[in-house]
Short mmCIF file of C-alpha atoms (C1' of nucleotides) in Angstrom, two decimals:
data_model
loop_
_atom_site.label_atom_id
_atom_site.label_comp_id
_atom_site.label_asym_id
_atom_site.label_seq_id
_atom_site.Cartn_x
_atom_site.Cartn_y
_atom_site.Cartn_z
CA UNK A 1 -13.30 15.41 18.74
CA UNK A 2 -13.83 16.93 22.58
CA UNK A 3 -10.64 16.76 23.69
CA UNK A 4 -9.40 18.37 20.42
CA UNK A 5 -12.05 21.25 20.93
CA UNK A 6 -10.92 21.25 24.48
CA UNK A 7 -7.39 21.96 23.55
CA UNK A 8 -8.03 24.88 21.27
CA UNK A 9 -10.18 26.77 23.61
CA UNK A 10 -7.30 26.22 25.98
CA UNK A 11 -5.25 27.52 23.51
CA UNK A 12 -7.82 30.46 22.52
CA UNK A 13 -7.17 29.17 18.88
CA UNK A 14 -8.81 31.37 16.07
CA UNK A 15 -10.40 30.67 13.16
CA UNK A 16 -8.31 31.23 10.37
CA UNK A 17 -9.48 33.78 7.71
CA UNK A 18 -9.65 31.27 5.34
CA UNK A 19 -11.03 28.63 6.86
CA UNK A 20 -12.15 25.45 5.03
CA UNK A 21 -10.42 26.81 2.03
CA UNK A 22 -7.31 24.80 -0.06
CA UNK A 23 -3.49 26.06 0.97
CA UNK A 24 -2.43 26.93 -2.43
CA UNK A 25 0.50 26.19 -3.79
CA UNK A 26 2.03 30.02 -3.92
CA UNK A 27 1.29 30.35 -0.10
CA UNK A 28 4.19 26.86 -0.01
CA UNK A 29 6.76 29.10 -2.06
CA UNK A 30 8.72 30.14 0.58
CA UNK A 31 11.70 29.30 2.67
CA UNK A 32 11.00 26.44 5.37
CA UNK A 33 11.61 28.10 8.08
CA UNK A 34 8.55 30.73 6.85
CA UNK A 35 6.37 28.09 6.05
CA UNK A 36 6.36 25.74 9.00
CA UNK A 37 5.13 27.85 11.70
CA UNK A 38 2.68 29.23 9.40
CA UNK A 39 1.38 25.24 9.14
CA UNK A 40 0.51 25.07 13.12
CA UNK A 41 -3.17 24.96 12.37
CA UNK A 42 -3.64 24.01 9.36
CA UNK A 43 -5.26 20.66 8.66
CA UNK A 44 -3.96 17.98 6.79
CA UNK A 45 -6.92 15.56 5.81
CA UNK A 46 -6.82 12.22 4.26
CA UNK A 47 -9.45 11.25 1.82
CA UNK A 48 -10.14 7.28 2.59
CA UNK A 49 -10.94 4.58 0.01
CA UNK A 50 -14.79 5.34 1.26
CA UNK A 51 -14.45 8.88 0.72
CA UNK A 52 -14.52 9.76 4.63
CA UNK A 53 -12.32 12.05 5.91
CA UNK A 54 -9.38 11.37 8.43
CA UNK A 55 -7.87 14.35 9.43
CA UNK A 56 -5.92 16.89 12.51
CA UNK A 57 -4.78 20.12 12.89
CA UNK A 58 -0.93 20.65 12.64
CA UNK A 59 0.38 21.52 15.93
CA UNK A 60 3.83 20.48 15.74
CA UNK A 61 6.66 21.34 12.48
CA UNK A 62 10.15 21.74 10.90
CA UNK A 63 12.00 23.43 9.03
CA UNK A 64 14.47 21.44 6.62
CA UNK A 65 16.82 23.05 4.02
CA UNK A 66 17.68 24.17 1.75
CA UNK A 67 21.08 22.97 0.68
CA UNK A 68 23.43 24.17 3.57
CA UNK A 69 21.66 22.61 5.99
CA UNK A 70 23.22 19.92 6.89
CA UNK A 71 20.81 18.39 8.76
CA UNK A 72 18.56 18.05 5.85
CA UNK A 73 18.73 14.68 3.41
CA UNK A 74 19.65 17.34 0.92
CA UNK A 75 23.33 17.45 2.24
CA UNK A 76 24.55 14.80 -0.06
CA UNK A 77 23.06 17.22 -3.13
CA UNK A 78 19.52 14.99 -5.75
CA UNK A 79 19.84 11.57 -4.53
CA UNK A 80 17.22 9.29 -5.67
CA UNK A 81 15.95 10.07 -2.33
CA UNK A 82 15.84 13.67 -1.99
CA UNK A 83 15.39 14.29 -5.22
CA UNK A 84 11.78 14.70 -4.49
CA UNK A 85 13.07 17.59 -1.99
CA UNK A 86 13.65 19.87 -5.18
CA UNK A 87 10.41 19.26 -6.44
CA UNK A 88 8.08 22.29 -6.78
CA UNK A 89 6.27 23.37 -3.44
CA UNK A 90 3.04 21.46 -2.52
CA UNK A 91 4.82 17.80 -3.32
CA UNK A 92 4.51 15.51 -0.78
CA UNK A 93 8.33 13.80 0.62
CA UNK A 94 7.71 10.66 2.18
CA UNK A 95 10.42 8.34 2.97
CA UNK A 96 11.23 4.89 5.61
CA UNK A 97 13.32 5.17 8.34
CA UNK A 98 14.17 3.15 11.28
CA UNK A 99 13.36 -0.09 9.06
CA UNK A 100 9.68 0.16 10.10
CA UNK A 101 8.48 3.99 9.84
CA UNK A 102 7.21 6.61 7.50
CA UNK A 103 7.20 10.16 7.71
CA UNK A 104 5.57 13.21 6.01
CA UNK A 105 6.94 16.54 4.65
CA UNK A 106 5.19 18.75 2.60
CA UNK A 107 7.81 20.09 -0.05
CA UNK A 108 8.14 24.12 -0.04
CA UNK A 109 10.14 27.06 -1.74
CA UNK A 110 10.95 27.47 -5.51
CA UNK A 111 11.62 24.64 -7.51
CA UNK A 112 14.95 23.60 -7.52
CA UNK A 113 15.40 24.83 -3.62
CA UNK A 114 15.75 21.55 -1.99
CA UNK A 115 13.53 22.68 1.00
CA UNK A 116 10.43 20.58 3.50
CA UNK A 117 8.59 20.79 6.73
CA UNK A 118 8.24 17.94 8.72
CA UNK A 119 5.11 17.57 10.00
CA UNK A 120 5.30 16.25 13.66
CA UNK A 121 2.10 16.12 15.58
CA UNK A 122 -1.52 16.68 14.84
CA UNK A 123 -4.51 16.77 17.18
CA UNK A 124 -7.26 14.54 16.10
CA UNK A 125 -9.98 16.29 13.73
CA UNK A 126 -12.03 13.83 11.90
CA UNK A 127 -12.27 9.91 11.37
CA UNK A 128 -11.48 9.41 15.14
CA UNK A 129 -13.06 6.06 14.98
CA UNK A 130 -10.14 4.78 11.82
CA UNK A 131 -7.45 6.96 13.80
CA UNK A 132 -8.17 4.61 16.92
CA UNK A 133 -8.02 1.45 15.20
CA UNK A 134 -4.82 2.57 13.13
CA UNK A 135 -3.00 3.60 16.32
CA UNK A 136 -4.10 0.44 19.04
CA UNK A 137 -5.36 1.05 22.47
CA UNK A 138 -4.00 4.04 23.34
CA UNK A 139 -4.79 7.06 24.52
CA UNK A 140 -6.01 9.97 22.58
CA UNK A 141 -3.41 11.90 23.48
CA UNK A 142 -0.37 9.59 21.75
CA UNK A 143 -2.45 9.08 18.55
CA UNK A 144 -0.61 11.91 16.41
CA UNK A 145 2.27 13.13 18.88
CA UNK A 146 4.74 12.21 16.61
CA UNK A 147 5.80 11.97 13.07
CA UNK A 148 5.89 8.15 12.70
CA UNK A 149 2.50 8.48 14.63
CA UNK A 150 1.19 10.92 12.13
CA UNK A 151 2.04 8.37 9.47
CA UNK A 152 0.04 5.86 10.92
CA UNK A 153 -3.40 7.35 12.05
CA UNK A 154 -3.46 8.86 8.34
CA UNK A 155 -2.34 5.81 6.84
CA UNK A 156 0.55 7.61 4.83
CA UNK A 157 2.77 5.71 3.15
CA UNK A 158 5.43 5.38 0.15
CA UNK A 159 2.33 5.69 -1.80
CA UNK A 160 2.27 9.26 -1.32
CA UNK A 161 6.00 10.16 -2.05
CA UNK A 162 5.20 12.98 -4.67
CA UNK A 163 2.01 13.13 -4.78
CA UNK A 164 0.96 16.71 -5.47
CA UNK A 165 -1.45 17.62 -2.22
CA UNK A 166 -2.62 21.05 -4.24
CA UNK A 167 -3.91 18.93 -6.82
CA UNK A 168 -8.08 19.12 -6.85
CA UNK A 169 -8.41 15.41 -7.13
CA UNK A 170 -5.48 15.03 -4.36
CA UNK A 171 -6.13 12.49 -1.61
CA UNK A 172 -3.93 14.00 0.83
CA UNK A 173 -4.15 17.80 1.38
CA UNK A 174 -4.22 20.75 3.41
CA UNK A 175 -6.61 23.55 4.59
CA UNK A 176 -6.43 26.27 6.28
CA UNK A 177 -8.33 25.89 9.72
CA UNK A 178 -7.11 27.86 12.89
CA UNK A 179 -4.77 30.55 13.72
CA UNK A 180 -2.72 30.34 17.55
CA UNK A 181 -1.81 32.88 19.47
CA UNK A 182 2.24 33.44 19.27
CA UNK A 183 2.24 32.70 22.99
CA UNK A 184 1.14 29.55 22.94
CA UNK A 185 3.86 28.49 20.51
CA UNK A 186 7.54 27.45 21.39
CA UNK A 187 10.60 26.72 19.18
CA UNK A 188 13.57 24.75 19.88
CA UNK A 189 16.19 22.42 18.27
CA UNK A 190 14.69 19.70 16.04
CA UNK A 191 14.72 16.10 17.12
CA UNK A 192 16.62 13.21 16.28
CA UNK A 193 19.63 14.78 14.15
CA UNK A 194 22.71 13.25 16.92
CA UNK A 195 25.51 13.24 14.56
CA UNK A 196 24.90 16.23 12.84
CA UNK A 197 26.90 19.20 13.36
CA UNK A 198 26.77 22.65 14.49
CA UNK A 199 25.09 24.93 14.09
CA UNK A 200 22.21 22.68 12.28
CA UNK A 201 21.97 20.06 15.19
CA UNK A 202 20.88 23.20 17.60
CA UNK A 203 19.49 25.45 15.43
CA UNK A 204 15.55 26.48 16.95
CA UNK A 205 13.74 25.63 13.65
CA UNK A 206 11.02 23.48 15.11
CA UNK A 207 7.69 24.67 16.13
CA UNK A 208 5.34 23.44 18.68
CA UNK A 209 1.96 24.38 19.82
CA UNK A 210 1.96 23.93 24.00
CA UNK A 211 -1.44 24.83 25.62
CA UNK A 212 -0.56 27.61 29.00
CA UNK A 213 0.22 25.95 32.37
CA UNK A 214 -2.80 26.41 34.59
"C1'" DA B 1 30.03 -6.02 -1.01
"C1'" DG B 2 30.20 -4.23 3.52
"C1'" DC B 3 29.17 -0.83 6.86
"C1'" DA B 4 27.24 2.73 10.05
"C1'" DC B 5 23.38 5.11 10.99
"C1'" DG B 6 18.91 7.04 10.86
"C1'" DA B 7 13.98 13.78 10.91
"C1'" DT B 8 11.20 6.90 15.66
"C1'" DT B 9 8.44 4.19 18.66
"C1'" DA B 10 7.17 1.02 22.28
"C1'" DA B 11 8.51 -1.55 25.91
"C1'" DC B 12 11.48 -2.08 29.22
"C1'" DT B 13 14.47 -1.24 34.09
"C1'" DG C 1 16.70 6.51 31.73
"C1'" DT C 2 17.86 2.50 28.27
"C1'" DT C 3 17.20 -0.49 24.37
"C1'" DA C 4 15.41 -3.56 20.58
"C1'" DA C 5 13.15 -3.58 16.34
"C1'" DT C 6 14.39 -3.59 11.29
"C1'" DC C 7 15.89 -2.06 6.50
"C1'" DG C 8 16.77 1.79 3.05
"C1'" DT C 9 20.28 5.04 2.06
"C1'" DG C 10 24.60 6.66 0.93
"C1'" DC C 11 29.49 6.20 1.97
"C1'" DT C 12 33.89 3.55 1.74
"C1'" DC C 13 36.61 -0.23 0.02
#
DNA sequence: AGCACGATTAACT
DNA sequence: GTTAATCGTGCTC
């Protein structure tokens, strides 16, 4: 997509090592706060009914457990719900909020560490034409800049709850793609958690790729 | 059984 | 800046 090429050369983005290549399921086996600003880059592709490709490089994360966080659903311990949070790493956690959306974590650290990153924001990469219909008429530039978002273009669902992304046959994975430069990323307080308390509600565990002021 | 609230978004004023 | 939409989750009674 142009204005997702624009963006990285804005953003002198690299290409990864690796790139085109499977995250593995070791490189997930750490805390979350190691493993979601390692994600900014990476792409998370959906494989459609068709076999087509929707897809966008991570550019926004966070960091969620493990079990003293209290601003993780972890806090009330395995619930049927975040039971899937102590799954091993490379399990998808998908759950409904808000009555009407969806969002995506990819499970990380050991099994039995109740631990996710949220994936926030992606910039379009592949499939533009599905992402468009998916997300209305909108701009480009509010069809993945935000979680609920994310869940939509992709067309990610309670279907995926648990689904294994390092699996070879998995519909929904990652790859390593680009690297950023550390000055073009930002951290702050994570969004949304009002009545949760200190120091969790503040604490700078999400990660955002913001291209330089001109 | 009832309740408060949510890791949000879109459409308002 | 404010607010409705809309229902699963987990707590309290």
């Amino acid at each position: 997509m142009e204005w997702t090429r624009k963006r990285l050369t804005r953003v002198a983005a690299r290409p990864h090592p690796q790139a085109g290549q499977r995250i593995p399921r070791a490189w997930l086996a750490r805390p979350a706060v190691q493993v979601a600003p390692a994600l900014l880059g990476a792409r998370l592709v959906r494989i459609e009914d068709d076999g087509s490709r929707t897809s966008g490089i991570i550019v926004e994360t966070e960091a969620y457990g493990p079990e003293e966080d209290l601003g993780c659903h972890c806090r009330h311990g395995p619930t049927p719900r975040a039971r899937a949070l102590y799954a091993p790493p490379g399990r998808a956690y998908v759950y409904f909020t808000y009555g009407m959306h969806w969002l995506f974590n990819v499970v990380v650290a050991a099994e039995g560490v109740p631990a996710a990153v949220l994936v926030r924001a992606l910039w379009p990469d592949a499939g533009l034409a599905r992402i468009a219909a998916r997300r209305g008429q909108r701009p480009p530039r509010e069809w993945t800049d935000g979680p609920a978002k994310v869940c939509q273009a992709l067309a990610i669902d309670g279907r995926f709850h648990g689904v294994d992304l390092c699996a070879a046959e998995a519909r929904l994975f990652l790859e390593f793609a680009w690297q950023f430069p550390p000055e073009t990323v930002t951290t702050g307080p994570r969004v949304g958690l009002n009545t949760v308390p200190e120091p969790w509600r503040s604490i700078p565990w999400r990660w955002r790729v913001v291209p330089p002021p001109r």
